[in-house]
PDB file of C-alpha atoms in Angstrom:
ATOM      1  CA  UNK M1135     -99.646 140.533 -70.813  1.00 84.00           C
ATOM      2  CA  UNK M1136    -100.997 140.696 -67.431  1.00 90.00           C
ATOM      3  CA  UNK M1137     -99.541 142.787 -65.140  1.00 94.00           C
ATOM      4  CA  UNK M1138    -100.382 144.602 -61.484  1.00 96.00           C
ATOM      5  CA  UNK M1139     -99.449 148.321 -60.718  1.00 96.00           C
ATOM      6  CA  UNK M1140     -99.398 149.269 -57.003  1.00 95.00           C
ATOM      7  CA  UNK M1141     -98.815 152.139 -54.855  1.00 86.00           C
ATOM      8  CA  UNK M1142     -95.015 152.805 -54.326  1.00 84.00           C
ATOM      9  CA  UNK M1143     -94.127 153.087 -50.907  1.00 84.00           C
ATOM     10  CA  UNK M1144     -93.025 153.105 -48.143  1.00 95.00           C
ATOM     11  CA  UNK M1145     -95.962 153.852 -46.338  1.00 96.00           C
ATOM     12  CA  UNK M1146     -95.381 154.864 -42.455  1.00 97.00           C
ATOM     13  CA  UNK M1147     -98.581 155.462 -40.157  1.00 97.00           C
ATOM     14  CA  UNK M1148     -99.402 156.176 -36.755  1.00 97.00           C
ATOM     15  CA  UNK M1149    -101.654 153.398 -34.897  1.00 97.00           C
ATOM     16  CA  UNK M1150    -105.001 153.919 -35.491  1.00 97.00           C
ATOM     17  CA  UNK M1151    -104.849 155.302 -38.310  1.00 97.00           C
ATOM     18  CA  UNK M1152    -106.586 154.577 -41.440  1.00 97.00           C
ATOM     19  CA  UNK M1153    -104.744 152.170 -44.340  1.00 97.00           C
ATOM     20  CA  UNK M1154    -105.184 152.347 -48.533  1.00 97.00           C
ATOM     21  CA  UNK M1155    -102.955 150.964 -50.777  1.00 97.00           C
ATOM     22  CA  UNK M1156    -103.717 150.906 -54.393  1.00 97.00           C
ATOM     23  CA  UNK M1157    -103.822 148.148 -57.177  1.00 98.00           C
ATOM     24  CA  UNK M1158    -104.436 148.008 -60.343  1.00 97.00           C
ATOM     25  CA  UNK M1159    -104.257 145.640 -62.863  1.00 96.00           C
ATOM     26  CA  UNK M1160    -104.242 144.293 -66.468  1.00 95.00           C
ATOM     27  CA  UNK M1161    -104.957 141.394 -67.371  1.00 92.00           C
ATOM     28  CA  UNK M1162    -106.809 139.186 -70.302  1.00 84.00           C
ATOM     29  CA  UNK M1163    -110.084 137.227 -69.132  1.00 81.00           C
ATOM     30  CA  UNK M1164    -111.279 137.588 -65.335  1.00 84.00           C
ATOM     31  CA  UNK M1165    -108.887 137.354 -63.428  1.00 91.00           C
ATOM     32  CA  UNK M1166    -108.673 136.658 -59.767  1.00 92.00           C
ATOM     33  CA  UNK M1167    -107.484 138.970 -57.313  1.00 95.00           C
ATOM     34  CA  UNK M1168    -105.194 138.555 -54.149  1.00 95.00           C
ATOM     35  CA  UNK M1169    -103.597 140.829 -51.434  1.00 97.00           C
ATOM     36  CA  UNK M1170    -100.135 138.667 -49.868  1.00 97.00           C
ATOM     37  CA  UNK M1171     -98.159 139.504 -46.826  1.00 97.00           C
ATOM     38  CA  UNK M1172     -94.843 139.241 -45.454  1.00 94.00           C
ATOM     39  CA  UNK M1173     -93.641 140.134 -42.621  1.00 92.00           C
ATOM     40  CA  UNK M1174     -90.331 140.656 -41.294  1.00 86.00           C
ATOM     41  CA  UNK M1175     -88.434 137.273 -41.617  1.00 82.00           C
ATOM     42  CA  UNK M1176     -91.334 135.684 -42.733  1.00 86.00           C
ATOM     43  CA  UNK M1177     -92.557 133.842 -45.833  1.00 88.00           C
ATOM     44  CA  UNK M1178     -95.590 134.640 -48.475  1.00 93.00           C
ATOM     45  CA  UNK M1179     -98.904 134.314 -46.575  1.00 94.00           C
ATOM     46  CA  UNK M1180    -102.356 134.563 -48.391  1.00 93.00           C
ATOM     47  CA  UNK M1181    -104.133 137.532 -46.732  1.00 96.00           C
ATOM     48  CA  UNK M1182    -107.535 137.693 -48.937  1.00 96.00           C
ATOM     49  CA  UNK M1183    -108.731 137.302 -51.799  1.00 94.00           C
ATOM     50  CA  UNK M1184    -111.871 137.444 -54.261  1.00 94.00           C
ATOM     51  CA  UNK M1185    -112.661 135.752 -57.514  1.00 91.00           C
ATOM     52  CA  UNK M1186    -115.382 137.463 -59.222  1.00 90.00           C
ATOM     53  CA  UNK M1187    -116.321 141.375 -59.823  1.00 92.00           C
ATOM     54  CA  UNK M1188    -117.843 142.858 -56.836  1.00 94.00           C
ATOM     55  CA  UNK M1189    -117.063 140.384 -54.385  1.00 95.00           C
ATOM     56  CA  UNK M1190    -114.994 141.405 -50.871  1.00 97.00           C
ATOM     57  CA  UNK M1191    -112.053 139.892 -49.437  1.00 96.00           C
ATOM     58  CA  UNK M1192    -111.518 140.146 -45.897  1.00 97.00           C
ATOM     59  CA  UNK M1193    -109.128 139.006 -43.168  1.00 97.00           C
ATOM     60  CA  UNK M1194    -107.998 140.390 -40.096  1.00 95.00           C
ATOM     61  CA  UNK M1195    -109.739 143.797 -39.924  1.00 97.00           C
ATOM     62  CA  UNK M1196    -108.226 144.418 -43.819  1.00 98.00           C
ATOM     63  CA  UNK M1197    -110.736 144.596 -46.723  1.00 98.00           C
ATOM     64  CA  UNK M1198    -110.906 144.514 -50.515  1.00 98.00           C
ATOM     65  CA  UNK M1199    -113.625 144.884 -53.357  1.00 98.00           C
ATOM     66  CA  UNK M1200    -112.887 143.880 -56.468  1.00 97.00           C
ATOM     67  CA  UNK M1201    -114.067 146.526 -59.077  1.00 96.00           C
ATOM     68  CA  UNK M1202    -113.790 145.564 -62.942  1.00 93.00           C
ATOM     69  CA  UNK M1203    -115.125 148.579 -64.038  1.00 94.00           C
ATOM     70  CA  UNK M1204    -111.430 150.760 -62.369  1.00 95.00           C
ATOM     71  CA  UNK M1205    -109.383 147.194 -62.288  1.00 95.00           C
ATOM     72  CA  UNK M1206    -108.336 148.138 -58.957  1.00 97.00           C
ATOM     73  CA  UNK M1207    -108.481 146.474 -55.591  1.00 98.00           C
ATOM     74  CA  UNK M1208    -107.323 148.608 -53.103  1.00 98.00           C
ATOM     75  CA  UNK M1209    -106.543 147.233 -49.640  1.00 98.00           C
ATOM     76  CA  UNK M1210    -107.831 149.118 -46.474  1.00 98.00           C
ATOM     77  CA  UNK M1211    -108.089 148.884 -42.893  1.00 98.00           C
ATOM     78  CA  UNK M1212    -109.665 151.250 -40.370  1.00 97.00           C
ATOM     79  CA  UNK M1213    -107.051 151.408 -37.669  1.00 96.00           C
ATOM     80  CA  UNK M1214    -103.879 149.705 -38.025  1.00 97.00           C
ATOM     81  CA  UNK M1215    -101.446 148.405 -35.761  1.00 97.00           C
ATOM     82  CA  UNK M1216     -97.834 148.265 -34.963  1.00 97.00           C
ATOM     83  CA  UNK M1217     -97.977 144.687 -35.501  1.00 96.00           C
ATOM     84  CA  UNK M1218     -99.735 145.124 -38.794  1.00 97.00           C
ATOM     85  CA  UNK M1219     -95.946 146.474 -40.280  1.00 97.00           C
ATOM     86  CA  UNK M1220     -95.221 144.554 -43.309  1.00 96.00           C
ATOM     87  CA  UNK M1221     -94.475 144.515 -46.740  1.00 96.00           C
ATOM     88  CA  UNK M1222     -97.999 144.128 -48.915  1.00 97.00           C
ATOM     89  CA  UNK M1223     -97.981 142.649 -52.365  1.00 97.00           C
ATOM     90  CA  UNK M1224    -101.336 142.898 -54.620  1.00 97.00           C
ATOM     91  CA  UNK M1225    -101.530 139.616 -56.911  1.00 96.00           C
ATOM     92  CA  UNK M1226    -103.974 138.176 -59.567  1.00 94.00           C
ATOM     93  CA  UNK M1227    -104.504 135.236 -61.548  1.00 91.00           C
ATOM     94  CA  UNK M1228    -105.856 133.864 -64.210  1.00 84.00           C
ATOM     95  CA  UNK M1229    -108.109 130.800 -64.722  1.00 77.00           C
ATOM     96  CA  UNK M1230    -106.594 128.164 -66.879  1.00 75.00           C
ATOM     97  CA  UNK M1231    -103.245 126.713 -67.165  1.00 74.00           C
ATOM     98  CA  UNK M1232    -100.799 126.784 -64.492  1.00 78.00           C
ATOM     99  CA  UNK M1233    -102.764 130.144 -62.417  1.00 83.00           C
ATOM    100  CA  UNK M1234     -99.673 131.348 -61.670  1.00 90.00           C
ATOM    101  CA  UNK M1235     -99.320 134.373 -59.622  1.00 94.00           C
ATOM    102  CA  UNK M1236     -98.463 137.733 -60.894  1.00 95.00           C
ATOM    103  CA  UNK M1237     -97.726 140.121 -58.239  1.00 96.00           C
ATOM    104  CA  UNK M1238     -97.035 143.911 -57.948  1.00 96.00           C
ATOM    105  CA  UNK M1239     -93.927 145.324 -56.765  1.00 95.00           C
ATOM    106  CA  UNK M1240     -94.983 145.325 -52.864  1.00 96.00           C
ATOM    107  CA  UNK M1241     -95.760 148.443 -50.325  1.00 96.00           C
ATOM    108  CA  UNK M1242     -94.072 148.206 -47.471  1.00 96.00           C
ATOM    109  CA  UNK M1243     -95.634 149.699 -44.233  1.00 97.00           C
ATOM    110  CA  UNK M1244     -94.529 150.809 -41.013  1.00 97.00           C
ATOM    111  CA  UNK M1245     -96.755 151.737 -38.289  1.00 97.00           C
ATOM    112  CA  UNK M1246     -95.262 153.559 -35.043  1.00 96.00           C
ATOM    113  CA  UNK M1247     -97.030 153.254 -31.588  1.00 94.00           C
TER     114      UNK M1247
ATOM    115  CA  UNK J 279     -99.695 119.642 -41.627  1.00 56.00           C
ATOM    116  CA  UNK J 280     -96.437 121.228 -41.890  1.00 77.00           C
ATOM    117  CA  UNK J 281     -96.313 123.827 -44.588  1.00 91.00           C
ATOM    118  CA  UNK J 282     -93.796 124.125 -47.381  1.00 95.00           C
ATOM    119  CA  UNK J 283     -90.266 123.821 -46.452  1.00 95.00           C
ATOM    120  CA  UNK J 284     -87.275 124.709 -48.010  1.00 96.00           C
ATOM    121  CA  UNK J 285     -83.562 123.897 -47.885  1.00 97.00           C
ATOM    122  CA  UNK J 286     -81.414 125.420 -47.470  1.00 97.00           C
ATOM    123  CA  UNK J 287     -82.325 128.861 -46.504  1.00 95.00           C
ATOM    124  CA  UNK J 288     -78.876 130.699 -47.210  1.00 97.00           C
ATOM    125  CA  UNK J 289     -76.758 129.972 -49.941  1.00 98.00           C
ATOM    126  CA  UNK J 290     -73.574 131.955 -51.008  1.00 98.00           C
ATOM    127  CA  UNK J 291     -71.956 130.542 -53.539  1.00 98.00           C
ATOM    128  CA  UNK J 292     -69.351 131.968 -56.240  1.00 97.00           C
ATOM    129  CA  UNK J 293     -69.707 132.499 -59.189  1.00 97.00           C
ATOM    130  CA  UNK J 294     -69.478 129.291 -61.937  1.00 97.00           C
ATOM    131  CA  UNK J 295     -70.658 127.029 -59.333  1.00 98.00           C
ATOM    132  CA  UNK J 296     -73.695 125.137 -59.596  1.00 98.00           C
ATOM    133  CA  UNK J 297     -76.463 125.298 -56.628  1.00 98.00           C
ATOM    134  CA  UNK J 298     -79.533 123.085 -56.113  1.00 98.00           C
ATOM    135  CA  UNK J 299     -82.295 123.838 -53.935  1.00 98.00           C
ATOM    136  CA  UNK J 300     -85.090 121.715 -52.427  1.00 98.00           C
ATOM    137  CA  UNK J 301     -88.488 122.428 -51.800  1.00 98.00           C
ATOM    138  CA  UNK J 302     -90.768 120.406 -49.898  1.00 97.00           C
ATOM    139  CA  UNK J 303     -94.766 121.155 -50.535  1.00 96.00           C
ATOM    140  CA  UNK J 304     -97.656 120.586 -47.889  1.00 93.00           C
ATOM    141  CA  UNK J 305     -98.168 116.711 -48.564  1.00 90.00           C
ATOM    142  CA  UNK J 306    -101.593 116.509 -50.375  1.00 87.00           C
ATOM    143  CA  UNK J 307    -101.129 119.477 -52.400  1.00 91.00           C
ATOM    144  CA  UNK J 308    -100.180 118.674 -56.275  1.00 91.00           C
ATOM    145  CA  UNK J 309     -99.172 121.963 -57.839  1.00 93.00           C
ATOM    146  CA  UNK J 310     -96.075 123.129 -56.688  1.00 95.00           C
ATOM    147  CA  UNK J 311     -94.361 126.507 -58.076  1.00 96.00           C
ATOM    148  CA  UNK J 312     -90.843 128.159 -58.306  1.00 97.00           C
ATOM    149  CA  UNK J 313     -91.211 132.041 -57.901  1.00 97.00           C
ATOM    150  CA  UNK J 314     -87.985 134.459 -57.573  1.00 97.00           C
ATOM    151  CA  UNK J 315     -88.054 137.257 -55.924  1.00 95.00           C
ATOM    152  CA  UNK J 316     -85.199 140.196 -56.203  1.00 94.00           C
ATOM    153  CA  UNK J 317     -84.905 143.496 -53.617  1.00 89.00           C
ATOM    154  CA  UNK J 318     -87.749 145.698 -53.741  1.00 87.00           C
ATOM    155  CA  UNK J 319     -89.366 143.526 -56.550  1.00 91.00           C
ATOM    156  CA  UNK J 320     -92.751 141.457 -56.394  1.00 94.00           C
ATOM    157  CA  UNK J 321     -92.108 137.234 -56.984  1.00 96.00           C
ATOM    158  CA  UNK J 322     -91.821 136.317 -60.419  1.00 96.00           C
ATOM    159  CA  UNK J 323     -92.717 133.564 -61.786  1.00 95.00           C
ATOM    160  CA  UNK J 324     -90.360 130.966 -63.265  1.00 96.00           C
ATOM    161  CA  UNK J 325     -91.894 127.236 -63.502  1.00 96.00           C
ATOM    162  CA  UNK J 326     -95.147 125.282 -62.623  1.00 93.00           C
ATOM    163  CA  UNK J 327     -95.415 120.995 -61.982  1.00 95.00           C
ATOM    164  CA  UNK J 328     -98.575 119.164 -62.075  1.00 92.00           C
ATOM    165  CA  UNK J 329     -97.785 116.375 -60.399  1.00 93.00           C
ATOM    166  CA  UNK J 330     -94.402 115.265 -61.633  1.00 93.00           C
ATOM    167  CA  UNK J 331     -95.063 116.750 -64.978  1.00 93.00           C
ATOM    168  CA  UNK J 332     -93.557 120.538 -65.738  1.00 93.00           C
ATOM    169  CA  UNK J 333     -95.861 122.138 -67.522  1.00 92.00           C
ATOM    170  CA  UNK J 334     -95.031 125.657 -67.784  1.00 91.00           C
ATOM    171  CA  UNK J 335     -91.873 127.399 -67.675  1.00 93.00           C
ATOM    172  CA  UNK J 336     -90.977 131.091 -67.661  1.00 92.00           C
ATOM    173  CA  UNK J 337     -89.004 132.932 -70.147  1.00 88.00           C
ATOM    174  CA  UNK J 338     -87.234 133.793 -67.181  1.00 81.00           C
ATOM    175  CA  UNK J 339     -85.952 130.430 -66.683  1.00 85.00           C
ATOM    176  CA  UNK J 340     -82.620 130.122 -68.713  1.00 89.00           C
ATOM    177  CA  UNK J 341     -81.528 127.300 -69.787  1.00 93.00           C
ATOM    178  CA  UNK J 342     -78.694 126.965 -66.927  1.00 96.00           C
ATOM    179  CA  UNK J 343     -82.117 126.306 -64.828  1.00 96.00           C
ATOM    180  CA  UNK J 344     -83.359 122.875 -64.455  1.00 96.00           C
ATOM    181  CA  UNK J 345     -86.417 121.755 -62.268  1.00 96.00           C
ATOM    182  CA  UNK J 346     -87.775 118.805 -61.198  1.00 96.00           C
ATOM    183  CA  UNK J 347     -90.497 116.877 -59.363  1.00 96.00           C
ATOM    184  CA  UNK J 348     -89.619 113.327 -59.250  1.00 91.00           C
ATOM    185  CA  UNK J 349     -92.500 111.209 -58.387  1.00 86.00           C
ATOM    186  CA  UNK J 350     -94.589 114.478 -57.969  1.00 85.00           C
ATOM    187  CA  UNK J 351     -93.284 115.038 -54.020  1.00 91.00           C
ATOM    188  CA  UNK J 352     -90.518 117.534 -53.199  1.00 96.00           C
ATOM    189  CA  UNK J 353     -89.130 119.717 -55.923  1.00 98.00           C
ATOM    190  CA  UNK J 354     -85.414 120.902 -56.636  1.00 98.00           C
ATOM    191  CA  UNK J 355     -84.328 123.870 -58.498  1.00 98.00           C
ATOM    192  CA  UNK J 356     -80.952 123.676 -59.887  1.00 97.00           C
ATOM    193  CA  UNK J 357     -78.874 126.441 -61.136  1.00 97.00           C
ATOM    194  CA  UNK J 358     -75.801 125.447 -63.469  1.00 97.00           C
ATOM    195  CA  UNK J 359     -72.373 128.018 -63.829  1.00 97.00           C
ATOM    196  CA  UNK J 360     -74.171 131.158 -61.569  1.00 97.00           C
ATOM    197  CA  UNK J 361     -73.884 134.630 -62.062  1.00 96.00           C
ATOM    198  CA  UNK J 362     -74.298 137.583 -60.107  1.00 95.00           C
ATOM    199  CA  UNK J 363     -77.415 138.318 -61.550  1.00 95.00           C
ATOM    200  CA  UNK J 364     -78.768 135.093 -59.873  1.00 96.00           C
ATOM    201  CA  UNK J 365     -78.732 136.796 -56.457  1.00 97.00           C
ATOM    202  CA  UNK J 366     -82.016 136.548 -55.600  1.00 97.00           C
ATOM    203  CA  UNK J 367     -84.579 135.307 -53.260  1.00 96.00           C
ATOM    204  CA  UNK J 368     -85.964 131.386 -54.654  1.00 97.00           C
ATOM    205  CA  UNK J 369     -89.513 130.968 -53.573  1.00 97.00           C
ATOM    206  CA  UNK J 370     -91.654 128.065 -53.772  1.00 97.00           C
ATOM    207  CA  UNK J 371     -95.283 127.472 -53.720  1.00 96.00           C
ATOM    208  CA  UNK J 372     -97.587 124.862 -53.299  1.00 94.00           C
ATOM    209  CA  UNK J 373    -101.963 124.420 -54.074  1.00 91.00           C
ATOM    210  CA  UNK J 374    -104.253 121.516 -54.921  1.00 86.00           C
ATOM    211  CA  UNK J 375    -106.100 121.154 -57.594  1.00 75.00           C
ATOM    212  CA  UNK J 376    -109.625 121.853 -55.524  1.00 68.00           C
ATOM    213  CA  UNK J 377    -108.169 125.181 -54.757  1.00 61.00           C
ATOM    214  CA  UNK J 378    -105.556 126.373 -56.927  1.00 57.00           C
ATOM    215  CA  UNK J 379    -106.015 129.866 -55.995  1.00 70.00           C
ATOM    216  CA  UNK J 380    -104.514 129.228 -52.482  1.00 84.00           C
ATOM    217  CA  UNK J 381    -101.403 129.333 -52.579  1.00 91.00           C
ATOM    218  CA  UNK J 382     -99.111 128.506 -49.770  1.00 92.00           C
ATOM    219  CA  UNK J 383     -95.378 129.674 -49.588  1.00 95.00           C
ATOM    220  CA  UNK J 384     -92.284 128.687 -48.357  1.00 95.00           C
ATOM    221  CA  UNK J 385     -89.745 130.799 -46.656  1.00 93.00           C
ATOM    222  CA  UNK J 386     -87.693 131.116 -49.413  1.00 95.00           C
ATOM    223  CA  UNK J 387     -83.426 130.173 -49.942  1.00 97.00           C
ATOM    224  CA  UNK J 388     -81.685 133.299 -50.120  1.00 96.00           C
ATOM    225  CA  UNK J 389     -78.730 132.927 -52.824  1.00 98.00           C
ATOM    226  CA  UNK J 390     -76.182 134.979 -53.136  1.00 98.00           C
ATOM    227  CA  UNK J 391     -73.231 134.678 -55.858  1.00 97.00           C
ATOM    228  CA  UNK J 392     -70.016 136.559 -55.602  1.00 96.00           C
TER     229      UNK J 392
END
């Protein structure tokens, strides 16, 4: 079945700093891929996403490339921020049906000043 | 627009009672999803409407769990005799059909059964 695989965390930084967490994932078909947020207190929200191999999400200084050839799509930023502390769930689905979500287990980060 | 709602957010309830939760979507949107989500776990899926029609439903979903979309508006999520192993977070989701990859979440209803 389909499934997503990311990095365990948690992750603490410093500002500035640079951000990766990994993803990976299994899945029948092409799927599409989806990096969710949630911060503290807060619901779900959509941070980016792409639909095809190759293409980049982007949103809010975070980027993603979706690469069939490793399944992955590994979220980054260049310099993070303290307000950029969060838990960070990797997601895909697949066309057809109901396109439910499948997410990963979440990375949460922390970023001190 | 308003985004998806949900009611109530806290529920503690004990155990062999029966809970129902609500779920309103964002207004034009026609797919609406149930997700749960336990501690340090990713949201898993448990049922999908179409309009008013339930068309998929999770293995997850027992058969103490009943869901409906009457009239293909606002959802509700019952849960019939609970156990402790229903303690989770009950999230919702909502997408239209022009871009069912955009889904939009409410805040959740906590539930917690002693």
């Amino acid at each position: 079945g389909n499934s997503v695989t990311q990095m365990e965390g948690p992750v603490t930084l410093s500002e500035e700093a640079f951000l990766t967490i990994n993803c990976t994932y299994t899945a029948t078909g092409y799927p599409s891929l989806f990096w969710y947020v949630q911060y503290p207190g807060e619901g779900l929200q959509l941070l980016l996403k792409a639909t095809k191999a190759d293409d980049k999400g982007s949103n809010k200084g975070f980027e993603a490339t979706y690469r069939k050839e490793t399944t992955s799509f590994h979220l980054e930023k260049g310099s993070v921020q303290v307000s950029d502390s969060a838990v960070y769930f990797c997601a895909l689905a697949t066309q057809g049906g109901s396109e439910k979500l499948v997410f990963g287990k979440g990375t949460k980060l922390t970023v001190n000043p | 627009d308003t985004g998806v709602s949900q009611d109530p957010r806290h529920k503690i309830t004990k155990r062999g009672q029966n809970v129902t939760f609500r779920c309103d979507p964002i207004s034009e949107h026609n797919r609406l999803y149930w997700y749960r989500q336990t501690l340090g776990q990713g949201p898993e899926f448990l049922t999908y409407f179409q309009n008013e029609a339930q068309l998929e439903k999770s293995r997850l979903l027992s058969d103490r769990f009943s869901a409906e979309r009457p009239k293909g508006s606002f959802s509700t999520l019952e849960i019939q005799r609970t156990e402790q192993g229903d303690s989770a977070m009950y999230l919702c989701a909502s997408s239209s059909s022009g871009r069912t990859y955009e889904q939009y979440f409410g805040p959740g209803t906590r539930l917690t059964v002693t």
